Amino acid sequence: MFLFLVVALAVVVGAVTLAVVGGGEGTGPLPEATPERLRDPLPPDRPIDRADIDALRFPLAARGYRMEDVDDALGRLAAELTERDARIADLESALAVSAERQRPEEHQ
């Protein structure tokens, strides 16, 4: 039994050595892999809606997600939210002005 384990270990060590040392002859170095990019970025030509956020998937990188893709998406979302908040504030102020104009007419 001991002899069998020694022979099996020698075969495994030999196979690993051949794979590491002799497996890459004549092929040259591996080509550089291009980093995976965000496949479906947020649409630049229209406002972002809920379906865009639900469909957003970030490609995996060595330590999680690519920071550049996440930063781009968060920057775009922040800009959209800022624009919508400003639009809501404008509409609310216009509504308040309209309500103030109607109040004196109601008292006459």
PDB file of N, CA and C in Angstrom:
ATOM      1  N   MET A   1       0.832  -1.188   0.000  1.00  0.00           N
ATOM      2  CA  MET A   1       0.000   0.000   0.000  1.00  0.00           C
ATOM      3  C   MET A   1       0.875   1.248   0.000  1.00  0.00           C
ATOM      4  N   PHE A   2       1.936   1.213   0.820  1.00  0.00           N
ATOM      5  CA  PHE A   2       2.838   2.359   0.889  1.00  0.00           C
ATOM      6  C   PHE A   2       3.506   2.602  -0.459  1.00  0.00           C
ATOM      7  N   LEU A   3       3.918   1.526  -1.108  1.00  0.00           N
ATOM      8  CA  LEU A   3       4.567   1.641  -2.421  1.00  0.00           C
ATOM      9  C   LEU A   3       3.604   2.237  -3.445  1.00  0.00           C
ATOM     10  N   PHE A   4       2.338   1.867  -3.392  1.00  0.00           N
ATOM     11  CA  PHE A   4       1.334   2.410  -4.300  1.00  0.00           C
ATOM     12  C   PHE A   4       1.186   3.924  -4.100  1.00  0.00           C
ATOM     13  N   LEU A   5       1.149   4.394  -2.861  1.00  0.00           N
ATOM     14  CA  LEU A   5       1.023   5.821  -2.587  1.00  0.00           C
ATOM     15  C   LEU A   5       2.246   6.607  -3.077  1.00  0.00           C
ATOM     16  N   VAL A   6       3.431   6.021  -2.909  1.00  0.00           N
ATOM     17  CA  VAL A   6       4.654   6.679  -3.379  1.00  0.00           C
ATOM     18  C   VAL A   6       4.645   6.792  -4.890  1.00  0.00           C
ATOM     19  N   VAL A   7       4.240   5.738  -5.585  1.00  0.00           N
ATOM     20  CA  VAL A   7       4.175   5.759  -7.056  1.00  0.00           C
ATOM     21  C   VAL A   7       3.113   6.756  -7.522  1.00  0.00           C
ATOM     22  N   ALA A   8       1.958   6.765  -6.875  1.00  0.00           N
ATOM     23  CA  ALA A   8       0.898   7.708  -7.247  1.00  0.00           C
ATOM     24  C   ALA A   8       1.353   9.144  -7.043  1.00  0.00           C
ATOM     25  N   LEU A   9       2.038   9.423  -5.946  1.00  0.00           N
ATOM     26  CA  LEU A   9       2.551  10.756  -5.677  1.00  0.00           C
ATOM     27  C   LEU A   9       3.588  11.158  -6.725  1.00  0.00           C
ATOM     28  N   ALA A  10       4.442  10.236  -7.109  1.00  0.00           N
ATOM     29  CA  ALA A  10       5.451  10.516  -8.132  1.00  0.00           C
ATOM     30  C   ALA A  10       4.790  10.822  -9.468  1.00  0.00           C
ATOM     31  N   VAL A  11       3.737  10.101  -9.817  1.00  0.00           N
ATOM     32  CA  VAL A  11       3.019  10.354 -11.075  1.00  0.00           C
ATOM     33  C   VAL A  11       2.367  11.734 -11.047  1.00  0.00           C
ATOM     34  N   VAL A  12       1.741  12.090  -9.942  1.00  0.00           N
ATOM     35  CA  VAL A  12       1.091  13.406  -9.826  1.00  0.00           C
ATOM     36  C   VAL A  12       2.121  14.515  -9.911  1.00  0.00           C
ATOM     37  N   VAL A  13       3.237  14.393  -9.189  1.00  0.00           N
ATOM     38  CA  VAL A  13       4.283  15.408  -9.227  1.00  0.00           C
ATOM     39  C   VAL A  13       4.856  15.523 -10.638  1.00  0.00           C
ATOM     40  N   GLY A  14       5.062  14.414 -11.308  1.00  0.00           N
ATOM     41  CA  GLY A  14       5.572  14.429 -12.677  1.00  0.00           C
ATOM     42  C   GLY A  14       4.601  15.089 -13.636  1.00  0.00           C
ATOM     43  N   ALA A  15       3.312  14.809 -13.513  1.00  0.00           N
ATOM     44  CA  ALA A  15       2.309  15.408 -14.389  1.00  0.00           C
ATOM     45  C   ALA A  15       2.218  16.907 -14.187  1.00  0.00           C
ATOM     46  N   VAL A  16       2.245  17.339 -12.943  1.00  0.00           N
ATOM     47  CA  VAL A  16       2.196  18.778 -12.655  1.00  0.00           C
ATOM     48  C   VAL A  16       3.438  19.465 -13.193  1.00  0.00           C
ATOM     49  N   THR A  17       4.598  18.845 -13.014  1.00  0.00           N
ATOM     50  CA  THR A  17       5.849  19.432 -13.508  1.00  0.00           C
ATOM     51  C   THR A  17       5.815  19.559 -15.027  1.00  0.00           C
ATOM     52  N   LEU A  18       5.369  18.545 -15.719  1.00  0.00           N
ATOM     53  CA  LEU A  18       5.278  18.613 -17.179  1.00  0.00           C
ATOM     54  C   LEU A  18       4.284  19.676 -17.629  1.00  0.00           C
ATOM     55  N   ALA A  19       3.183  19.786 -16.937  1.00  0.00           N
ATOM     56  CA  ALA A  19       2.180  20.777 -17.312  1.00  0.00           C
ATOM     57  C   ALA A  19       2.708  22.197 -17.124  1.00  0.00           C
ATOM     58  N   VAL A  20       3.444  22.420 -16.057  1.00  0.00           N
ATOM     59  CA  VAL A  20       3.948  23.767 -15.770  1.00  0.00           C
ATOM     60  C   VAL A  20       5.131  24.113 -16.661  1.00  0.00           C
ATOM     61  N   VAL A  21       6.078  23.202 -16.782  1.00  0.00           N
ATOM     62  CA  VAL A  21       7.320  23.499 -17.506  1.00  0.00           C
ATOM     63  C   VAL A  21       7.166  23.285 -18.998  1.00  0.00           C
ATOM     64  N   GLY A  22       6.619  22.174 -19.402  1.00  0.00           N
ATOM     65  CA  GLY A  22       6.620  21.826 -20.812  1.00  0.00           C
ATOM     66  C   GLY A  22       5.339  22.127 -21.552  1.00  0.00           C
ATOM     67  N   GLY A  23       4.323  22.612 -20.891  1.00  0.00           N
ATOM     68  CA  GLY A  23       3.035  22.809 -21.546  1.00  0.00           C
ATOM     69  C   GLY A  23       2.957  24.010 -22.448  1.00  0.00           C
ATOM     70  N   GLY A  24       3.798  24.998 -22.284  1.00  0.00           N
ATOM     71  CA  GLY A  24       3.664  26.218 -23.050  1.00  0.00           C
ATOM     72  C   GLY A  24       4.705  26.413 -24.114  1.00  0.00           C
ATOM     73  N   GLU A  25       5.421  25.399 -24.510  1.00  0.00           N
ATOM     74  CA  GLU A  25       6.486  25.553 -25.496  1.00  0.00           C
ATOM     75  C   GLU A  25       5.919  25.897 -26.864  1.00  0.00           C
ATOM     76  N   GLY A  26       6.534  26.888 -27.512  1.00  0.00           N
ATOM     77  CA  GLY A  26       6.174  27.244 -28.867  1.00  0.00           C
ATOM     78  C   GLY A  26       4.951  28.130 -28.993  1.00  0.00           C
ATOM     79  N   THR A  27       4.216  28.369 -27.941  1.00  0.00           N
ATOM     80  CA  THR A  27       3.010  29.181 -28.057  1.00  0.00           C
ATOM     81  C   THR A  27       3.270  30.640 -27.741  1.00  0.00           C
ATOM     82  N   GLY A  28       4.338  30.963 -27.069  1.00  0.00           N
ATOM     83  CA  GLY A  28       4.630  32.348 -26.706  1.00  0.00           C
ATOM     84  C   GLY A  28       3.819  32.790 -25.509  1.00  0.00           C
ATOM     85  N   PRO A  29       4.009  34.027 -25.122  1.00  0.00           N
ATOM     86  CA  PRO A  29       3.272  34.515 -23.955  1.00  0.00           C
ATOM     87  C   PRO A  29       1.786  34.681 -24.262  1.00  0.00           C
ATOM     88  N   LEU A  30       0.998  34.642 -23.240  1.00  0.00           N
ATOM     89  CA  LEU A  30      -0.437  34.835 -23.413  1.00  0.00           C
ATOM     90  C   LEU A  30      -0.724  36.279 -23.797  1.00  0.00           C
ATOM     91  N   PRO A  31      -1.689  36.512 -24.659  1.00  0.00           N
ATOM     92  CA  PRO A  31      -2.030  37.897 -25.019  1.00  0.00           C
ATOM     93  C   PRO A  31      -2.699  38.602 -23.849  1.00  0.00           C
ATOM     94  N   GLU A  32      -2.562  39.915 -23.830  1.00  0.00           N
ATOM     95  CA  GLU A  32      -3.201  40.708 -22.780  1.00  0.00           C
ATOM     96  C   GLU A  32      -4.717  40.643 -22.950  1.00  0.00           C
ATOM     97  N   ALA A  33      -5.399  40.420 -21.873  1.00  0.00           N
ATOM     98  CA  ALA A  33      -6.857  40.383 -21.911  1.00  0.00           C
ATOM     99  C   ALA A  33      -7.388  41.806 -21.808  1.00  0.00           C
ATOM    100  N   THR A  34      -8.332  42.128 -22.673  1.00  0.00           N
ATOM    101  CA  THR A  34      -8.945  43.449 -22.595  1.00  0.00           C
ATOM    102  C   THR A  34      -9.946  43.452 -21.452  1.00  0.00           C
ATOM    103  N   PRO A  35      -9.987  44.522 -20.687  1.00  0.00           N
ATOM    104  CA  PRO A  35     -10.925  44.552 -19.562  1.00  0.00           C
ATOM    105  C   PRO A  35     -12.366  44.578 -20.065  1.00  0.00           C
ATOM    106  N   GLU A  36     -13.195  43.861 -19.353  1.00  0.00           N
ATOM    107  CA  GLU A  36     -14.606  43.825 -19.712  1.00  0.00           C
ATOM    108  C   GLU A  36     -15.234  45.165 -19.350  1.00  0.00           C
ATOM    109  N   ARG A  37     -16.004  45.708 -20.260  1.00  0.00           N
ATOM    110  CA  ARG A  37     -16.642  47.001 -20.046  1.00  0.00           C
ATOM    111  C   ARG A  37     -18.133  46.822 -19.807  1.00  0.00           C
ATOM    112  N   LEU A  38     -18.743  47.856 -19.317  1.00  0.00           N
ATOM    113  CA  LEU A  38     -20.175  47.872 -19.074  1.00  0.00           C
ATOM    114  C   LEU A  38     -20.893  47.668 -20.404  1.00  0.00           C
ATOM    115  N   ARG A  39     -21.690  46.605 -20.515  1.00  0.00           N
ATOM    116  CA  ARG A  39     -22.321  46.253 -21.783  1.00  0.00           C
ATOM    117  C   ARG A  39     -23.447  47.198 -22.162  1.00  0.00           C
ATOM    118  N   ASP A  40     -24.322  47.480 -21.251  1.00  0.00           N
ATOM    119  CA  ASP A  40     -25.473  48.339 -21.530  1.00  0.00           C
ATOM    120  C   ASP A  40     -25.425  49.553 -20.610  1.00  0.00           C
ATOM    121  N   PRO A  41     -24.662  50.593 -20.995  1.00  0.00           N
ATOM    122  CA  PRO A  41     -24.594  51.763 -20.122  1.00  0.00           C
ATOM    123  C   PRO A  41     -25.936  52.488 -20.092  1.00  0.00           C
ATOM    124  N   LEU A  42     -26.050  53.411 -19.194  1.00  0.00           N
ATOM    125  CA  LEU A  42     -27.279  54.186 -19.095  1.00  0.00           C
ATOM    126  C   LEU A  42     -27.442  55.019 -20.366  1.00  0.00           C
ATOM    127  N   PRO A  43     -28.679  55.167 -20.859  1.00  0.00           N
ATOM    128  CA  PRO A  43     -28.892  55.849 -22.139  1.00  0.00           C
ATOM    129  C   PRO A  43     -28.530  57.329 -22.055  1.00  0.00           C
ATOM    130  N   PRO A  44     -27.702  57.819 -22.979  1.00  0.00           N
ATOM    131  CA  PRO A  44     -27.311  59.237 -22.933  1.00  0.00           C
ATOM    132  C   PRO A  44     -28.329  60.164 -23.587  1.00  0.00           C
ATOM    133  N   ASP A  45     -29.280  59.619 -24.363  1.00  0.00           N
ATOM    134  CA  ASP A  45     -30.172  60.455 -25.160  1.00  0.00           C
ATOM    135  C   ASP A  45     -31.557  60.659 -24.557  1.00  0.00           C
ATOM    136  N   ARG A  46     -31.798  60.129 -23.366  1.00  0.00           N
ATOM    137  CA  ARG A  46     -33.112  60.290 -22.728  1.00  0.00           C
ATOM    138  C   ARG A  46     -32.949  60.165 -21.222  1.00  0.00           C
ATOM    139  N   PRO A  47     -33.951  60.621 -20.467  1.00  0.00           N
ATOM    140  CA  PRO A  47     -33.863  60.469 -19.014  1.00  0.00           C
ATOM    141  C   PRO A  47     -33.869  58.994 -18.601  1.00  0.00           C
ATOM    142  N   ILE A  48     -33.249  58.723 -17.479  1.00  0.00           N
ATOM    143  CA  ILE A  48     -33.169  57.364 -16.955  1.00  0.00           C
ATOM    144  C   ILE A  48     -34.489  57.004 -16.297  1.00  0.00           C
ATOM    145  N   ASP A  49     -34.975  55.791 -16.550  1.00  0.00           N
ATOM    146  CA  ASP A  49     -36.189  55.339 -15.877  1.00  0.00           C
ATOM    147  C   ASP A  49     -35.893  54.097 -15.045  1.00  0.00           C
ATOM    148  N   ARG A  50     -36.904  53.587 -14.383  1.00  0.00           N
ATOM    149  CA  ARG A  50     -36.731  52.454 -13.473  1.00  0.00           C
ATOM    150  C   ARG A  50     -36.194  51.214 -14.197  1.00  0.00           C
ATOM    151  N   ALA A  51     -36.649  50.978 -15.420  1.00  0.00           N
ATOM    152  CA  ALA A  51     -36.204  49.803 -16.177  1.00  0.00           C
ATOM    153  C   ALA A  51     -34.700  49.877 -16.468  1.00  0.00           C
ATOM    154  N   ASP A  52     -34.181  51.089 -16.697  1.00  0.00           N
ATOM    155  CA  ASP A  52     -32.740  51.248 -16.932  1.00  0.00           C
ATOM    156  C   ASP A  52     -31.944  50.848 -15.697  1.00  0.00           C
ATOM    157  N   ILE A  53     -32.423  51.243 -14.531  1.00  0.00           N
ATOM    158  CA  ILE A  53     -31.736  50.913 -13.282  1.00  0.00           C
ATOM    159  C   ILE A  53     -31.813  49.408 -13.015  1.00  0.00           C
ATOM    160  N   ASP A  54     -32.993  48.817 -13.261  1.00  0.00           N
ATOM    161  CA  ASP A  54     -33.152  47.377 -13.045  1.00  0.00           C
ATOM    162  C   ASP A  54     -32.269  46.559 -13.986  1.00  0.00           C
ATOM    163  N   ALA A  55     -32.057  47.056 -15.200  1.00  0.00           N
ATOM    164  CA  ALA A  55     -31.260  46.320 -16.194  1.00  0.00           C
ATOM    165  C   ALA A  55     -29.760  46.562 -16.053  1.00  0.00           C
ATOM    166  N   LEU A  56     -29.354  47.513 -15.226  1.00  0.00           N
ATOM    167  CA  LEU A  56     -27.946  47.854 -15.090  1.00  0.00           C
ATOM    168  C   LEU A  56     -27.188  46.738 -14.380  1.00  0.00           C
ATOM    169  N   ARG A  57     -26.184  46.179 -15.039  1.00  0.00           N
ATOM    170  CA  ARG A  57     -25.343  45.131 -14.476  1.00  0.00           C
ATOM    171  C   ARG A  57     -23.897  45.497 -14.733  1.00  0.00           C
ATOM    172  N   PHE A  58     -23.097  45.479 -13.688  1.00  0.00           N
ATOM    173  CA  PHE A  58     -21.689  45.813 -13.805  1.00  0.00           C
ATOM    174  C   PHE A  58     -20.865  44.543 -14.014  1.00  0.00           C
ATOM    175  N   PRO A  59     -19.883  44.591 -14.925  1.00  0.00           N
ATOM    176  CA  PRO A  59     -19.016  43.422 -15.100  1.00  0.00           C
ATOM    177  C   PRO A  59     -18.095  43.263 -13.897  1.00  0.00           C
ATOM    178  N   LEU A  60     -17.763  42.032 -13.589  1.00  0.00           N
ATOM    179  CA  LEU A  60     -16.888  41.756 -12.454  1.00  0.00           C
ATOM    180  C   LEU A  60     -15.440  42.037 -12.829  1.00  0.00           C
ATOM    181  N   ALA A  61     -14.690  42.511 -11.870  1.00  0.00           N
ATOM    182  CA  ALA A  61     -13.262  42.756 -12.039  1.00  0.00           C
ATOM    183  C   ALA A  61     -12.528  41.906 -11.007  1.00  0.00           C
ATOM    184  N   ALA A  62     -11.228  42.116 -10.903  1.00  0.00           N
ATOM    185  CA  ALA A  62     -10.410  41.298 -10.003  1.00  0.00           C
ATOM    186  C   ALA A  62     -10.874  41.402  -8.552  1.00  0.00           C
ATOM    187  N   ARG A  63     -11.258  42.593  -8.121  1.00  0.00           N
ATOM    188  CA  ARG A  63     -11.675  42.759  -6.724  1.00  0.00           C
ATOM    189  C   ARG A  63     -13.079  43.328  -6.634  1.00  0.00           C
ATOM    190  N   GLY A  64     -14.007  42.789  -7.376  1.00  0.00           N
ATOM    191  CA  GLY A  64     -15.384  43.267  -7.311  1.00  0.00           C
ATOM    192  C   GLY A  64     -15.810  43.841  -8.646  1.00  0.00           C
ATOM    193  N   TYR A  65     -16.160  45.129  -8.657  1.00  0.00           N
ATOM    194  CA  TYR A  65     -16.600  45.801  -9.865  1.00  0.00           C
ATOM    195  C   TYR A  65     -15.566  46.834 -10.271  1.00  0.00           C
ATOM    196  N   ARG A  66     -15.585  47.206 -11.555  1.00  0.00           N
ATOM    197  CA  ARG A  66     -14.668  48.239 -12.035  1.00  0.00           C
ATOM    198  C   ARG A  66     -15.150  49.577 -11.500  1.00  0.00           C
ATOM    199  N   MET A  67     -14.289  50.244 -10.757  1.00  0.00           N
ATOM    200  CA  MET A  67     -14.668  51.503 -10.115  1.00  0.00           C
ATOM    201  C   MET A  67     -15.085  52.552 -11.138  1.00  0.00           C
ATOM    202  N   GLU A  68     -14.454  52.557 -12.290  1.00  0.00           N
ATOM    203  CA  GLU A  68     -14.777  53.549 -13.315  1.00  0.00           C
ATOM    204  C   GLU A  68     -16.218  53.401 -13.794  1.00  0.00           C
ATOM    205  N   ASP A  69     -16.672  52.169 -14.012  1.00  0.00           N
ATOM    206  CA  ASP A  69     -18.048  51.934 -14.454  1.00  0.00           C
ATOM    207  C   ASP A  69     -19.047  52.348 -13.379  1.00  0.00           C
ATOM    208  N   VAL A  70     -18.765  51.983 -12.142  1.00  0.00           N
ATOM    209  CA  VAL A  70     -19.666  52.333 -11.043  1.00  0.00           C
ATOM    210  C   VAL A  70     -19.694  53.842 -10.837  1.00  0.00           C
ATOM    211  N   ASP A  71     -18.531  54.495 -10.887  1.00  0.00           N
ATOM    212  CA  ASP A  71     -18.482  55.949 -10.728  1.00  0.00           C
ATOM    213  C   ASP A  71     -19.247  56.653 -11.840  1.00  0.00           C
ATOM    214  N   ASP A  72     -19.126  56.168 -13.079  1.00  0.00           N
ATOM    215  CA  ASP A  72     -19.863  56.766 -14.198  1.00  0.00           C
ATOM    216  C   ASP A  72     -21.370  56.647 -13.988  1.00  0.00           C
ATOM    217  N   ALA A  73     -21.812  55.464 -13.596  1.00  0.00           N
ATOM    218  CA  ALA A  73     -23.247  55.252 -13.387  1.00  0.00           C
ATOM    219  C   ALA A  73     -23.766  56.094 -12.227  1.00  0.00           C
ATOM    220  N   LEU A  74     -23.019  56.143 -11.125  1.00  0.00           N
ATOM    221  CA  LEU A  74     -23.464  56.949  -9.981  1.00  0.00           C
ATOM    222  C   LEU A  74     -23.441  58.438 -10.309  1.00  0.00           C
ATOM    223  N   GLY A  75     -22.465  58.877 -11.075  1.00  0.00           N
ATOM    224  CA  GLY A  75     -22.421  60.282 -11.492  1.00  0.00           C
ATOM    225  C   GLY A  75     -23.609  60.638 -12.358  1.00  0.00           C
ATOM    226  N   ARG A  76     -23.950  59.749 -13.276  1.00  0.00           N
ATOM    227  CA  ARG A  76     -25.112  59.996 -14.139  1.00  0.00           C
ATOM    228  C   ARG A  76     -26.398  60.027 -13.332  1.00  0.00           C
ATOM    229  N   LEU A  77     -26.537  59.086 -12.387  1.00  0.00           N
ATOM    230  CA  LEU A  77     -27.732  59.072 -11.538  1.00  0.00           C
ATOM    231  C   LEU A  77     -27.817  60.326 -10.677  1.00  0.00           C
ATOM    232  N   ALA A  78     -26.697  60.777 -10.140  1.00  0.00           N
ATOM    233  CA  ALA A  78     -26.689  61.989  -9.321  1.00  0.00           C
ATOM    234  C   ALA A  78     -27.098  63.200 -10.147  1.00  0.00           C
ATOM    235  N   ALA A  79     -26.600  63.304 -11.376  1.00  0.00           N
ATOM    236  CA  ALA A  79     -26.970  64.416 -12.243  1.00  0.00           C
ATOM    237  C   ALA A  79     -28.453  64.394 -12.568  1.00  0.00           C
ATOM    238  N   GLU A  80     -28.988  63.207 -12.847  1.00  0.00           N
ATOM    239  CA  GLU A  80     -30.425  63.085 -13.140  1.00  0.00           C
ATOM    240  C   GLU A  80     -31.268  63.476 -11.922  1.00  0.00           C
ATOM    241  N   LEU A  81     -30.851  63.017 -10.737  1.00  0.00           N
ATOM    242  CA  LEU A  81     -31.611  63.365  -9.528  1.00  0.00           C
ATOM    243  C   LEU A  81     -31.554  64.854  -9.236  1.00  0.00           C
ATOM    244  N   THR A  82     -30.397  65.467  -9.447  1.00  0.00           N
ATOM    245  CA  THR A  82     -30.268  66.911  -9.238  1.00  0.00           C
ATOM    246  C   THR A  82     -31.170  67.668 -10.198  1.00  0.00           C
ATOM    247  N   GLU A  83     -31.185  67.238 -11.450  1.00  0.00           N
ATOM    248  CA  GLU A  83     -32.042  67.887 -12.454  1.00  0.00           C
ATOM    249  C   GLU A  83     -33.519  67.724 -12.099  1.00  0.00           C
ATOM    250  N   ARG A  84     -33.909  66.536 -11.663  1.00  0.00           N
ATOM    251  CA  ARG A  84     -35.305  66.306 -11.292  1.00  0.00           C
ATOM    252  C   ARG A  84     -35.692  67.088 -10.043  1.00  0.00           C
ATOM    253  N   ASP A  85     -34.780  67.169  -9.068  1.00  0.00           N
ATOM    254  CA  ASP A  85     -35.068  67.956  -7.861  1.00  0.00           C
ATOM    255  C   ASP A  85     -35.268  69.428  -8.213  1.00  0.00           C
ATOM    256  N   ALA A  86     -34.438  69.948  -9.119  1.00  0.00           N
ATOM    257  CA  ALA A  86     -34.586  71.350  -9.539  1.00  0.00           C
ATOM    258  C   ALA A  86     -35.908  71.548 -10.265  1.00  0.00           C
ATOM    259  N   ARG A  87     -36.278  70.608 -11.104  1.00  0.00           N
ATOM    260  CA  ARG A  87     -37.552  70.702 -11.830  1.00  0.00           C
ATOM    261  C   ARG A  87     -38.730  70.634 -10.864  1.00  0.00           C
ATOM    262  N   ILE A  88     -38.661  69.763  -9.878  1.00  0.00           N
ATOM    263  CA  ILE A  88     -39.736  69.671  -8.874  1.00  0.00           C
ATOM    264  C   ILE A  88     -39.835  70.971  -8.092  1.00  0.00           C
ATOM    265  N   ALA A  89     -38.694  71.552  -7.705  1.00  0.00           N
ATOM    266  CA  ALA A  89     -38.701  72.815  -6.973  1.00  0.00           C
ATOM    267  C   ALA A  89     -39.308  73.933  -7.820  1.00  0.00           C
ATOM    268  N   ASP A  90     -38.968  73.968  -9.118  1.00  0.00           N
ATOM    269  CA  ASP A  90     -39.554  74.978 -10.007  1.00  0.00           C
ATOM    270  C   ASP A  90     -41.070  74.812 -10.111  1.00  0.00           C
ATOM    271  N   LEU A  91     -41.524  73.593 -10.266  1.00  0.00           N
ATOM    272  CA  LEU A  91     -42.961  73.340 -10.377  1.00  0.00           C
ATOM    273  C   LEU A  91     -43.694  73.665  -9.081  1.00  0.00           C
ATOM    274  N   GLU A  92     -43.082  73.341  -7.945  1.00  0.00           N
ATOM    275  CA  GLU A  92     -43.717  73.665  -6.661  1.00  0.00           C
ATOM    276  C   GLU A  92     -43.794  75.166  -6.445  1.00  0.00           C
ATOM    277  N   SER A  93     -42.748  75.906  -6.824  1.00  0.00           N
ATOM    278  CA  SER A  93     -42.792  77.364  -6.664  1.00  0.00           C
ATOM    279  C   SER A  93     -43.813  77.977  -7.617  1.00  0.00           C
ATOM    280  N   ALA A  94     -43.918  77.447  -8.838  1.00  0.00           N
ATOM    281  CA  ALA A  94     -44.925  77.937  -9.775  1.00  0.00           C
ATOM    282  C   ALA A  94     -46.325  77.644  -9.256  1.00  0.00           C
ATOM    283  N   LEU A  95     -46.512  76.505  -8.646  1.00  0.00           N
ATOM    284  CA  LEU A  95     -47.808  76.153  -8.064  1.00  0.00           C
ATOM    285  C   LEU A  95     -48.141  77.075  -6.902  1.00  0.00           C
ATOM    286  N   ALA A  96     -47.138  77.392  -6.076  1.00  0.00           N
ATOM    287  CA  ALA A  96     -47.368  78.292  -4.942  1.00  0.00           C
ATOM    288  C   ALA A  96     -47.728  79.691  -5.436  1.00  0.00           C
ATOM    289  N   VAL A  97     -47.062  80.175  -6.453  1.00  0.00           N
ATOM    290  CA  VAL A  97     -47.371  81.497  -7.020  1.00  0.00           C
ATOM    291  C   VAL A  97     -48.768  81.493  -7.605  1.00  0.00           C
ATOM    292  N   SER A  98     -49.129  80.421  -8.301  1.00  0.00           N
ATOM    293  CA  SER A  98     -50.468  80.313  -8.877  1.00  0.00           C
ATOM    294  C   SER A  98     -51.528  80.282  -7.780  1.00  0.00           C
ATOM    295  N   ALA A  99     -51.250  79.582  -6.692  1.00  0.00           N
ATOM    296  CA  ALA A  99     -52.203  79.527  -5.581  1.00  0.00           C
ATOM    297  C   ALA A  99     -52.337  80.895  -4.923  1.00  0.00           C
ATOM    298  N   GLU A 100     -51.241  81.652  -4.804  1.00  0.00           N
ATOM    299  CA  GLU A 100     -51.295  82.999  -4.218  1.00  0.00           C
ATOM    300  C   GLU A 100     -52.101  83.940  -5.104  1.00  0.00           C
ATOM    301  N   ARG A 101     -51.994  83.799  -6.388  1.00  0.00           N
ATOM    302  CA  ARG A 101     -52.746  84.666  -7.310  1.00  0.00           C
ATOM    303  C   ARG A 101     -54.231  84.362  -7.252  1.00  0.00           C
ATOM    304  N   GLN A 102     -54.598  83.132  -7.000  1.00  0.00           N
ATOM    305  CA  GLN A 102     -56.008  82.761  -6.952  1.00  0.00           C
ATOM    306  C   GLN A 102     -56.664  83.166  -5.641  1.00  0.00           C
ATOM    307  N   ARG A 103     -55.928  83.285  -4.565  1.00  0.00           N
ATOM    308  CA  ARG A 103     -56.506  83.622  -3.261  1.00  0.00           C
ATOM    309  C   ARG A 103     -57.136  85.010  -3.244  1.00  0.00           C
ATOM    310  N   PRO A 104     -56.488  86.052  -3.755  1.00  0.00           N
ATOM    311  CA  PRO A 104     -57.167  87.359  -3.735  1.00  0.00           C
ATOM    312  C   PRO A 104     -58.442  87.365  -4.566  1.00  0.00           C
ATOM    313  N   GLU A 105     -58.501  86.605  -5.641  1.00  0.00           N
ATOM    314  CA  GLU A 105     -59.704  86.546  -6.457  1.00  0.00           C
ATOM    315  C   GLU A 105     -60.850  85.872  -5.712  1.00  0.00           C
ATOM    316  N   GLU A 106     -60.514  84.922  -4.833  1.00  0.00           N
ATOM    317  CA  GLU A 106     -61.538  84.231  -4.072  1.00  0.00           C
ATOM    318  C   GLU A 106     -62.164  85.148  -3.034  1.00  0.00           C
ATOM    319  N   HIS A 107     -61.410  86.116  -2.504  1.00  0.00           N
ATOM    320  CA  HIS A 107     -61.923  87.017  -1.457  1.00  0.00           C
ATOM    321  C   HIS A 107     -62.778  88.120  -2.037  1.00  0.00           C
ATOM    322  N   GLN A 108     -62.731  88.401  -3.310  1.00  0.00           N
ATOM    323  CA  GLN A 108     -63.516  89.509  -3.898  1.00  0.00           C
ATOM    324  C   GLN A 108     -64.929  89.164  -4.139  1.00  0.00           C
TER     325      GLN A 108
END
